mmCIF file of C-alpha atoms and ligand atoms in Angstrom:
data_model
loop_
_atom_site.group_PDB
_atom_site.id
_atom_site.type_symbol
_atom_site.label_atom_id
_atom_site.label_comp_id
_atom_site.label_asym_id
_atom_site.label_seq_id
_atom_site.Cartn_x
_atom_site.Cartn_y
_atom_site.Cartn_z
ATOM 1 C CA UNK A 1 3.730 -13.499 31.763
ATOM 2 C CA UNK A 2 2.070 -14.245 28.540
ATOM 3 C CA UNK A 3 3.937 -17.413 26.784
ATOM 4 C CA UNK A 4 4.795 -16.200 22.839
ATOM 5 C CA UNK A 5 2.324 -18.965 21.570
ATOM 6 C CA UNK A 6 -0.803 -16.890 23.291
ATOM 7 C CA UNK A 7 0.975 -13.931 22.161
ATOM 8 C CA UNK A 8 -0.591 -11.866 19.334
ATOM 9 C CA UNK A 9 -0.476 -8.154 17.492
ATOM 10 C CA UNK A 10 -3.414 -6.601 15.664
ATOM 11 C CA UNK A 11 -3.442 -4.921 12.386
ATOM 12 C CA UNK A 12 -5.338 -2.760 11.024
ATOM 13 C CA UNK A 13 -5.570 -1.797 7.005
ATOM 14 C CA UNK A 14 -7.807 1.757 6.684
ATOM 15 C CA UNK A 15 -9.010 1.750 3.208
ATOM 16 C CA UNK A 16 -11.115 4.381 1.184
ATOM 17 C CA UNK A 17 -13.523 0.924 0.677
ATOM 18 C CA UNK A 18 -12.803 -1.238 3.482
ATOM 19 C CA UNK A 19 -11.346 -1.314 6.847
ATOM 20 C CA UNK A 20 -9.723 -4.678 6.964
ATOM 21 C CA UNK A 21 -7.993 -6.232 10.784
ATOM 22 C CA UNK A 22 -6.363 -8.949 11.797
ATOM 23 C CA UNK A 23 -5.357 -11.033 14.864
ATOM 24 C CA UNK A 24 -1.350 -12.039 13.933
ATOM 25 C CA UNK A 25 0.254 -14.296 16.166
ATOM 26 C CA UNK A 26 3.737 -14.309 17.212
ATOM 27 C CA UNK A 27 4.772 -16.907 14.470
ATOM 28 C CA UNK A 28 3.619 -14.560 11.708
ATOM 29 C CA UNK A 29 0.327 -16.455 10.842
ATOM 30 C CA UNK A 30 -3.015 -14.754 10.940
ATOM 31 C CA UNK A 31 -5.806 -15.740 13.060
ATOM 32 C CA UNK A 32 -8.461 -14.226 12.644
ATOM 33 C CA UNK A 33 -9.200 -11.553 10.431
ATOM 34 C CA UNK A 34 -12.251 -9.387 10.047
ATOM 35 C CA UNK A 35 -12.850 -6.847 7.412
ATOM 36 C CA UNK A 36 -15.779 -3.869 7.045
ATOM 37 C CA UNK A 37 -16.958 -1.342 4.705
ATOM 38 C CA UNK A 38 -15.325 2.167 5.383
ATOM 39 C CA UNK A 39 -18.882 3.519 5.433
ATOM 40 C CA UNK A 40 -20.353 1.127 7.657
ATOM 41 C CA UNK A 41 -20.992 4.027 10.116
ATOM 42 C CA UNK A 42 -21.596 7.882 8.900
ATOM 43 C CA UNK A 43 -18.405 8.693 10.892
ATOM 44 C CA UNK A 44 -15.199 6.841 9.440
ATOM 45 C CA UNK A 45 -13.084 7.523 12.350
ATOM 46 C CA UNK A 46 -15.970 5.476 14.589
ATOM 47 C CA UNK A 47 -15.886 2.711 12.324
ATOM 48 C CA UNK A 48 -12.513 2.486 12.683
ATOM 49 C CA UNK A 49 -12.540 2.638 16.478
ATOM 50 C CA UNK A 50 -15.270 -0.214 16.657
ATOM 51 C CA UNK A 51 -13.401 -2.748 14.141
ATOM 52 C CA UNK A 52 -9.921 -2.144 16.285
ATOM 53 C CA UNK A 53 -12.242 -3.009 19.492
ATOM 54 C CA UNK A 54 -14.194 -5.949 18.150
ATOM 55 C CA UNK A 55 -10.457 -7.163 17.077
ATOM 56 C CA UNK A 56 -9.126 -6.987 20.788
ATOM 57 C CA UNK A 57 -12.280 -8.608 21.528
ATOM 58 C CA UNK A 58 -12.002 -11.686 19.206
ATOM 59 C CA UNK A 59 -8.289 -12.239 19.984
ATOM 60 C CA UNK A 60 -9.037 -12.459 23.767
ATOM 61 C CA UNK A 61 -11.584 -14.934 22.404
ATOM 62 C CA UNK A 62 -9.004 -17.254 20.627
ATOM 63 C CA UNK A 63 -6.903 -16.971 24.002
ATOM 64 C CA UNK A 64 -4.752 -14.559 22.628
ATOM 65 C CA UNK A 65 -3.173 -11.863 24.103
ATOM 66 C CA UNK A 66 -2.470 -8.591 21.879
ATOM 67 C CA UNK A 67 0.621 -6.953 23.079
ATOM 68 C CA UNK A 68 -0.251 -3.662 20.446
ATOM 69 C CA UNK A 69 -1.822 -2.369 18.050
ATOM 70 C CA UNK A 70 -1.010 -0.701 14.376
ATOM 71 C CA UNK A 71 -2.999 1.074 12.181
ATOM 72 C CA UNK A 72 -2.497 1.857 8.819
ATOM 73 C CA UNK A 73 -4.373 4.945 6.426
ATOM 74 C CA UNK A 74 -3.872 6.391 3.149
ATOM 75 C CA UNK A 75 -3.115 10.356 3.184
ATOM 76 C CA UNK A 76 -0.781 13.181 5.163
ATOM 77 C CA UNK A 77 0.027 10.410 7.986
ATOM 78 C CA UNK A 78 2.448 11.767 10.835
ATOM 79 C CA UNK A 79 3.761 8.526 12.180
ATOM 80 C CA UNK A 80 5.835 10.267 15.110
ATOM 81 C CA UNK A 81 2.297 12.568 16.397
ATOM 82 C CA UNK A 82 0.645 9.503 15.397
ATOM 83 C CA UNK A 83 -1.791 11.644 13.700
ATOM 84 C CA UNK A 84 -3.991 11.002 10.873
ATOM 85 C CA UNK A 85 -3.584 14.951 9.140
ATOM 86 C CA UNK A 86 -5.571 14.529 5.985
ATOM 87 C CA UNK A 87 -7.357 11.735 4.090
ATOM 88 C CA UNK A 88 -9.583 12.375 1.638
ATOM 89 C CA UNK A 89 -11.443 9.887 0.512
ATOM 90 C CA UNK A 90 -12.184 8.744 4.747
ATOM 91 C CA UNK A 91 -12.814 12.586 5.374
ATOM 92 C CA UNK A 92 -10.036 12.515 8.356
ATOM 93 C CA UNK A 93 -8.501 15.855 9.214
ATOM 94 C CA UNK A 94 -6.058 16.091 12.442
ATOM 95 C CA UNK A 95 -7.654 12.986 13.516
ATOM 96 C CA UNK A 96 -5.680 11.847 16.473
ATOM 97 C CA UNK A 97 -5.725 7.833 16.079
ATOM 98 C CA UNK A 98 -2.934 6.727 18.191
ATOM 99 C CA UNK A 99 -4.669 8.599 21.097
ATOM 100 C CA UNK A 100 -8.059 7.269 19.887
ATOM 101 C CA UNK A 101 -7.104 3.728 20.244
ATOM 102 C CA UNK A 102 -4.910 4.394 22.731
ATOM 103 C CA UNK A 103 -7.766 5.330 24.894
ATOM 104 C CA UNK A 104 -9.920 2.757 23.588
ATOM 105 C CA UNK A 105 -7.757 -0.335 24.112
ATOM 106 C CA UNK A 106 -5.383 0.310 26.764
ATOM 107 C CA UNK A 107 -2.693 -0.991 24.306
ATOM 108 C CA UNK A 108 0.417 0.508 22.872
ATOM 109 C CA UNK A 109 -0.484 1.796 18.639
ATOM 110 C CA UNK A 110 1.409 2.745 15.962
ATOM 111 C CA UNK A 111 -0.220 5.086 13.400
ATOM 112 C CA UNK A 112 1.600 4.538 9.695
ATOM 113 C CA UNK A 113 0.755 5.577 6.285
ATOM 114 C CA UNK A 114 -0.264 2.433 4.217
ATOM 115 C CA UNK A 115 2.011 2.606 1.290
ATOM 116 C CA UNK A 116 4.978 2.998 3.276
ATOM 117 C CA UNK A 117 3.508 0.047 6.005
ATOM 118 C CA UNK A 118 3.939 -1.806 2.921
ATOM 119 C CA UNK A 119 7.325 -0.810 1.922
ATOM 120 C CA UNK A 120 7.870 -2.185 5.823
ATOM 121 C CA UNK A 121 6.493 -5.330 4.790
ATOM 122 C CA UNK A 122 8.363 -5.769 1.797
ATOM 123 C CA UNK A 123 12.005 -5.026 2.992
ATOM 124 C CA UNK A 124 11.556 -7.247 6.542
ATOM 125 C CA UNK A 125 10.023 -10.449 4.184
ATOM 126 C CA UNK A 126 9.091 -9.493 0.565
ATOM 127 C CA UNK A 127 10.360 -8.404 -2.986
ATOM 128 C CA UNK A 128 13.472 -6.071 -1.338
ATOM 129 C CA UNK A 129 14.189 -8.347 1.638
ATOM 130 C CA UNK A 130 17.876 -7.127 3.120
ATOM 131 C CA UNK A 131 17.672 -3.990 0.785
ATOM 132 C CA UNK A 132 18.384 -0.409 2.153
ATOM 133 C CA UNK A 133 17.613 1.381 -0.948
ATOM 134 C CA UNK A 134 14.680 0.531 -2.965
ATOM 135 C CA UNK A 135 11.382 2.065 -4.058
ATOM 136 C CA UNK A 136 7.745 0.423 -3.784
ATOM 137 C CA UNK A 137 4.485 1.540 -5.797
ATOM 138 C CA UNK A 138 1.375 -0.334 -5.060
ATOM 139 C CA UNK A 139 -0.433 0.490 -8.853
ATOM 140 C CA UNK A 140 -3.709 0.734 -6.641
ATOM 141 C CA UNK A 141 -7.175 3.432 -6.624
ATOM 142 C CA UNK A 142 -4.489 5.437 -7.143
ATOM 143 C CA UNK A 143 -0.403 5.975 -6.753
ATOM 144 C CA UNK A 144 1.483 6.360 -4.027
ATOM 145 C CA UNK A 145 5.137 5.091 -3.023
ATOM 146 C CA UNK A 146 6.949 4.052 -0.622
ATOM 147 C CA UNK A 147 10.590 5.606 -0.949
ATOM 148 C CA UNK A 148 12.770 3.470 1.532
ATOM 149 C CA UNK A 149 16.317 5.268 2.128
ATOM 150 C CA UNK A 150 19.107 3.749 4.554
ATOM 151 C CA UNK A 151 16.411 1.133 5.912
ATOM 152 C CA UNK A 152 13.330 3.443 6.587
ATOM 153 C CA UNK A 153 10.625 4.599 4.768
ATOM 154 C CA UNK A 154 11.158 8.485 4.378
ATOM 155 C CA UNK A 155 8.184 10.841 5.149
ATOM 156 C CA UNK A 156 8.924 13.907 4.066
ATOM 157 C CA UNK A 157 8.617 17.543 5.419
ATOM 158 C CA UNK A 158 4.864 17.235 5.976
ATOM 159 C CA UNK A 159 3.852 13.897 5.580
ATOM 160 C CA UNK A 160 3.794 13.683 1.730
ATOM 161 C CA UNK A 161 6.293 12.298 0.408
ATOM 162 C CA UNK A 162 5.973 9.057 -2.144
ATOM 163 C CA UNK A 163 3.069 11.307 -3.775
ATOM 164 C CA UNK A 164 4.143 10.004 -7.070
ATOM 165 C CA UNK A 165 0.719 9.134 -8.623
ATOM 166 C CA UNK A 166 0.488 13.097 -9.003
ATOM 167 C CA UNK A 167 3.666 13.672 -11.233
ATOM 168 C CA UNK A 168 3.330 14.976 -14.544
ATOM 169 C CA UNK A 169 3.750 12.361 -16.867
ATOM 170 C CA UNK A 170 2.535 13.679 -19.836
ATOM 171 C CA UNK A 171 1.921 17.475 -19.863
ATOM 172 C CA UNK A 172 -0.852 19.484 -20.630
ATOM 173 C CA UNK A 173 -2.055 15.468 -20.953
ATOM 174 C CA UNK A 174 -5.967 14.540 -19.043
ATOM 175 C CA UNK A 175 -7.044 16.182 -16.243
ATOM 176 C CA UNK A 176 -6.956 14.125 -12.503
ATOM 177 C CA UNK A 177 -9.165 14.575 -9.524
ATOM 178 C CA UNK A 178 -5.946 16.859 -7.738
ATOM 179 C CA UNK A 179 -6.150 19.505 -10.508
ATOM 180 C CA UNK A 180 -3.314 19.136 -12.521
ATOM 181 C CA UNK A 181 -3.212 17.597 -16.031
ATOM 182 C CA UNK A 182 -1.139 14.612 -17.155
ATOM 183 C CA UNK A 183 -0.648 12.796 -13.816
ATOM 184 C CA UNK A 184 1.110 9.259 -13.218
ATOM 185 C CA UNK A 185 -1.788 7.998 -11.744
ATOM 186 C CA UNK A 186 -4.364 9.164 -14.396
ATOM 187 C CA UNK A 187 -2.980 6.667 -16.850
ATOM 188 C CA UNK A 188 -0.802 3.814 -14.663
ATOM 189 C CA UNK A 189 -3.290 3.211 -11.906
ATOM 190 C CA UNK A 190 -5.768 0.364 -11.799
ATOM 191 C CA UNK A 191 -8.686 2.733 -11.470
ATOM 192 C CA UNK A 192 -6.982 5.485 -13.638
ATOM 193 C CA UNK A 193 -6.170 2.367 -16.428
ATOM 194 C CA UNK A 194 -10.585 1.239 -15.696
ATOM 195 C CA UNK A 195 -11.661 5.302 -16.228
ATOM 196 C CA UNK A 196 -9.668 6.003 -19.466
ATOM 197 C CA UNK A 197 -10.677 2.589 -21.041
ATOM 198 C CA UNK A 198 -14.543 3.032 -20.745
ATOM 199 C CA UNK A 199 -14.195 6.579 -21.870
ATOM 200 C CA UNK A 200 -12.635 5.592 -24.619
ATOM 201 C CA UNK A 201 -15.177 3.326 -26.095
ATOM 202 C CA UNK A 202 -14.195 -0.014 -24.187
ATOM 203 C CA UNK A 203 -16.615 -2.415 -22.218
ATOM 204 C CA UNK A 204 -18.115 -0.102 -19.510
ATOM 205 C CA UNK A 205 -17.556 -1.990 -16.002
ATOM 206 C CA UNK A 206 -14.060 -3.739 -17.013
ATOM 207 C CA UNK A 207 -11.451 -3.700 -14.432
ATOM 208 C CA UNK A 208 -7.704 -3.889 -15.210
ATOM 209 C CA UNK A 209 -7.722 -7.385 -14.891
ATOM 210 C CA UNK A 210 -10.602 -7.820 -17.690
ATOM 211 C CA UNK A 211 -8.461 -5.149 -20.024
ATOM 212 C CA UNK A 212 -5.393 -7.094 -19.495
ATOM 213 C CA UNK A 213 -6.816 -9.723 -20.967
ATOM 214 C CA UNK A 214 -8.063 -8.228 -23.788
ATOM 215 C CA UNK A 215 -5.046 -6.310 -25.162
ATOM 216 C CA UNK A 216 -4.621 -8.951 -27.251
ATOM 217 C CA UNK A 217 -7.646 -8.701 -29.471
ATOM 218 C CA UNK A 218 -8.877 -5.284 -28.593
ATOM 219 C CA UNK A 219 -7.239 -2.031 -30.035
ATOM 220 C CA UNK A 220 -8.935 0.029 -27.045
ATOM 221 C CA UNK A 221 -7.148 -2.295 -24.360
ATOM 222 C CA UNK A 222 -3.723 -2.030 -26.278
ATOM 223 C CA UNK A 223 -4.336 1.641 -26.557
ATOM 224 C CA UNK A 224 -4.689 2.132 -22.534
ATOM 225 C CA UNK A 225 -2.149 -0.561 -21.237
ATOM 226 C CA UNK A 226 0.699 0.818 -24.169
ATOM 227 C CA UNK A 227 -0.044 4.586 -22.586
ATOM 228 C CA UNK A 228 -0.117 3.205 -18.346
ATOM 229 C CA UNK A 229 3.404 0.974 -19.194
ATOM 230 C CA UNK A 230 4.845 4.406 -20.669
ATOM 231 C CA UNK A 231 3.913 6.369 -18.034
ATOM 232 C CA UNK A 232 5.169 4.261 -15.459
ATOM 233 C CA UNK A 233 8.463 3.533 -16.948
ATOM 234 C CA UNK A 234 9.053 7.324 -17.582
ATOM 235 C CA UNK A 235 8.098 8.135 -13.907
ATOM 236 C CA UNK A 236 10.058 5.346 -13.167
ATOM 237 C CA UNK A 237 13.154 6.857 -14.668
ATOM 238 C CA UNK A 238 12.488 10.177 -13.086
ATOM 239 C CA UNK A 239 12.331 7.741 -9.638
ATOM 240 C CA UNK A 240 15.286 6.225 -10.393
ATOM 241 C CA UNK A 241 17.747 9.303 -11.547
ATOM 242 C CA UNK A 242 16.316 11.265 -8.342
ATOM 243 C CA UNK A 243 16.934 8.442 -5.709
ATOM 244 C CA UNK A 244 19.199 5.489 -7.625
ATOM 245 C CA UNK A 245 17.158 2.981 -5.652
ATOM 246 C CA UNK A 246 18.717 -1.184 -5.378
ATOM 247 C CA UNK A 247 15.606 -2.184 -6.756
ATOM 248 C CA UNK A 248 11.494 -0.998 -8.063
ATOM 249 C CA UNK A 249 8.743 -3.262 -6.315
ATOM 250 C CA UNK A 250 5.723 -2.764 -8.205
ATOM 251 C CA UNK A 251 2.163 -4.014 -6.334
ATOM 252 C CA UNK A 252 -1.719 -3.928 -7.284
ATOM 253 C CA UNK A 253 -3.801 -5.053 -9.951
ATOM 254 C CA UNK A 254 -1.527 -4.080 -12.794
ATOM 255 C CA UNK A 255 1.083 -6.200 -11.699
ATOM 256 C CA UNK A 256 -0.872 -9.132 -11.246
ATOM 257 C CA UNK A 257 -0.584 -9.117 -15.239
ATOM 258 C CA UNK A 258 2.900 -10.487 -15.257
ATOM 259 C CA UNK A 259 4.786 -9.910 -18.105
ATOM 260 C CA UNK A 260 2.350 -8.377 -20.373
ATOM 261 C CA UNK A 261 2.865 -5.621 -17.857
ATOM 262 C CA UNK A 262 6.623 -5.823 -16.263
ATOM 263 C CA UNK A 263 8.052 -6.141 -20.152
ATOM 264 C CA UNK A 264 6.904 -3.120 -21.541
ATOM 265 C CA UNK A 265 7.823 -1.060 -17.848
ATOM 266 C CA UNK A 266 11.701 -2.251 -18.029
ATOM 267 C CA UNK A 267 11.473 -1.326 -21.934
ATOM 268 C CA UNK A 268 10.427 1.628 -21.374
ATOM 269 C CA UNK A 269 12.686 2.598 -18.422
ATOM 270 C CA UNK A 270 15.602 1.229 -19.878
ATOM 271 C CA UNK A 271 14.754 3.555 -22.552
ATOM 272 C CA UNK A 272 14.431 6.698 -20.894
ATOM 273 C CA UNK A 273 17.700 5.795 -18.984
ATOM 274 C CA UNK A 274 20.168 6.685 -21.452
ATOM 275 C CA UNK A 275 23.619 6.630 -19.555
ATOM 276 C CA UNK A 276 23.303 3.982 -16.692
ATOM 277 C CA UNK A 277 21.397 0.856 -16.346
ATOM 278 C CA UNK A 278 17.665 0.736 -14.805
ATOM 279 C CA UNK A 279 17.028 -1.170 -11.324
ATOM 280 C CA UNK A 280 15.355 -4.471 -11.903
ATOM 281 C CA UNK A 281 11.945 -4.417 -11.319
ATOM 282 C CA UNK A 282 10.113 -7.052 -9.145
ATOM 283 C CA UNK A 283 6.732 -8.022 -8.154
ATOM 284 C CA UNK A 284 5.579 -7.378 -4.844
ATOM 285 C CA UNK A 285 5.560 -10.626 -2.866
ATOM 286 C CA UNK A 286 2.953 -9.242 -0.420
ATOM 287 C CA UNK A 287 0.497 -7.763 -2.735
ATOM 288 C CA UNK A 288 -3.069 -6.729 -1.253
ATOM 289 C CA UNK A 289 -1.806 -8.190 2.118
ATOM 290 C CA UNK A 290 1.542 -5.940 2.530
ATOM 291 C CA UNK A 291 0.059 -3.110 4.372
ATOM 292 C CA UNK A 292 -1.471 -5.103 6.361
ATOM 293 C CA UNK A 293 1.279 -7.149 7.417
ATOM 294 C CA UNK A 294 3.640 -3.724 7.570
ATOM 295 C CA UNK A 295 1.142 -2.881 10.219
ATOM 296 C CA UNK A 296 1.774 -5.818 12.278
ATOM 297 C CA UNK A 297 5.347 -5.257 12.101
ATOM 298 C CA UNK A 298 5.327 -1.919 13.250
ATOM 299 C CA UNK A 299 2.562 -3.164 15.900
ATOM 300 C CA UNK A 300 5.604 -5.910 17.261
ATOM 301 C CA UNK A 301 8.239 -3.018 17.042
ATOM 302 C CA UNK A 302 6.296 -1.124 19.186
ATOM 303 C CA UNK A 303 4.978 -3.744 21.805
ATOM 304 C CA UNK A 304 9.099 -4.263 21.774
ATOM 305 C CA UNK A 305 8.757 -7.546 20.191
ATOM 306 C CA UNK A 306 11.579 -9.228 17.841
ATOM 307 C CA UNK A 307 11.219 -8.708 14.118
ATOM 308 C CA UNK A 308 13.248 -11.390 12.502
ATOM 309 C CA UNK A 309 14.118 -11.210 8.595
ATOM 310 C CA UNK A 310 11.391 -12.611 7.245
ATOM 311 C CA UNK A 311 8.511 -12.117 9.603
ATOM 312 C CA UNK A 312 5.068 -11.889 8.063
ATOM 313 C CA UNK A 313 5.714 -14.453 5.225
ATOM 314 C CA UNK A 314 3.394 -16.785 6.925
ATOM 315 C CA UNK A 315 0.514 -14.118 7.110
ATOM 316 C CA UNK A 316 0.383 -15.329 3.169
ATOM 317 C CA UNK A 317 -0.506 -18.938 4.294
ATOM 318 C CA UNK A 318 -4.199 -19.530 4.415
ATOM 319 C CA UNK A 319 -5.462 -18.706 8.074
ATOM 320 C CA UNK A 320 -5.138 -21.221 10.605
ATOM 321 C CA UNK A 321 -8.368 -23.011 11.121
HETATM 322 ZN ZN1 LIG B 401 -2.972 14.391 -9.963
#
């Protein structure tokens, strides 16, 4: 019988850049992790397949034993088929992970989509610990939530729900990569936020951090950040009136701005909220990490493992040596 110190889970974080794992032990802290470009191999879904073996190979090193598996990806995830239906930027279609890595590793997986992994990860140990009720939007490449409701993260008919990057937000407004005009995401996410300011004339290259700091002196950077804080707070209102969540976690690079960014969002939600008050609106405690670390909780719930309130904090400690 394996004793709980040997005892590990891996994780897995599919990205549209990287592919990041990581050996988690039974205490919460991370091992070992090991991280590789999504295009490392011509075919995603082998690249994939090789990181999650090379994982259960460098846990056995450490002496640990994994007990299962999770995997996390962006797109039309069906978490009960453990399915992968559609992911654009990875090219997946139908791709059948759990049975993938199932047959690979001779371990138990759990398949999850990443935004609502991290909407896991942030009601067991983050910014809506104990909540049933709450709403999380990592402010990433793009926009996508994670709508919790009575404990669990809801799906949807096919897969799609938390889609929220794709709402109009200003109609008829600039065009986005799904078609429409005037999307959420266009204007509030990091890369949507990095697009509009070099088209407008700003420093080609910047990143949201770089315009966040210069909203101060530059009219461009004031111009973009005053548009993405509207957009979000009117979505946000739109969020709240549709699902009256406890409370709006907020992730990414936007968010890393502190109050420069969370003041005008809770202006302009309270704002657009004319008859009842507006949810507070946190930071994410998890951040880059919390899909990850919603992967290794669904991983333990699967193996049949305990998931204590507050598992997964220690994953944000540096890595054991
Ligand atoms: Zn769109």
């Amino acid at each position: 019988m394996t004793q709980p110190e040997d005892r590990c889970v891996l994780a897995v974080d599919v990205g549209g850049t990287t592919i990041k794992g990581a050996v988690v032990g039974d205490d919460g802290h991370i091992r070992h992790s090991l991280t590789v470009p999504s295009r490392a191999d011509d075919d995603p879904v082998k690249a994939v397949r090789s990181l999650c073996l090379q994982l259960r190979d460098d846990a056995l090193a450490l002496g640990a034993t994994p007990a299962a598996i999770g995997v996390v990806t962006p797109g039309l995830v069906d978490e009960v088929a453990g399915v992968v239906r559609y992911a654009a930027n990875l090219r997946f279609r139908d791709v059948p992970l759990r049975a993938l890595v199932s047959d690979d590793l001779g371990l138990p997986v759990a398949v999850g989509h990443d935004a609502r992994a991290a909407g896991v990860a942030e009601a067991v140990a983050g910014a809506a610990s104990g909540l049933d009720n709450f709403l999380l939007l990592p402010l990433g490449t793009g926009i996508a939530a994670a709508v919790v409701v009575h404990g669990a993260p809801v799906p949807g008919a096919t897969c799609a729900a938390g889609e929220v990057g794709h709402m109009p937000v200003y109609p008829g407004g600039e065009p986005c990569s799904c078609g429409q005009r005037g999307c959420l995401e266009v204007y509030a996410s990091a890369g949507g936020l990095a697009r509009r300011y070099a088209r407008l004339g700003g420093t080609p290259g910047a990143d949201s951090r770089d315009i966040a700091d210069a909203v101060a002196t530059d009219p461009v950077a004031r111009a973009v950040w005053d548009d993405a804080t509207r957009a979000l707070g009117t979505a946000l209102a739109t969020l709240t009136l549709t699902l009256d969540p406890a409370r709006i976690v907020l992730g990414g690079g936007l968010a890393d701005a502190g109050a420069l960014f969370f003041d005008p969002v809770r202006d302009a939600l309270r704002g657009a909220l004319a008859w009842r008050p507006p949810p507070p609106v946190l930071r994410s405690a998890f951040g880059a990490q919390a899909a990850q670390v919603g992967a290794a909780i669904m991983a333990r719930r699967e193996a049949g493992l305990p998931v204590p309130e507050g598992w997964g904090t220690a994953a944000l400690a540096p890595p054991v040596a």
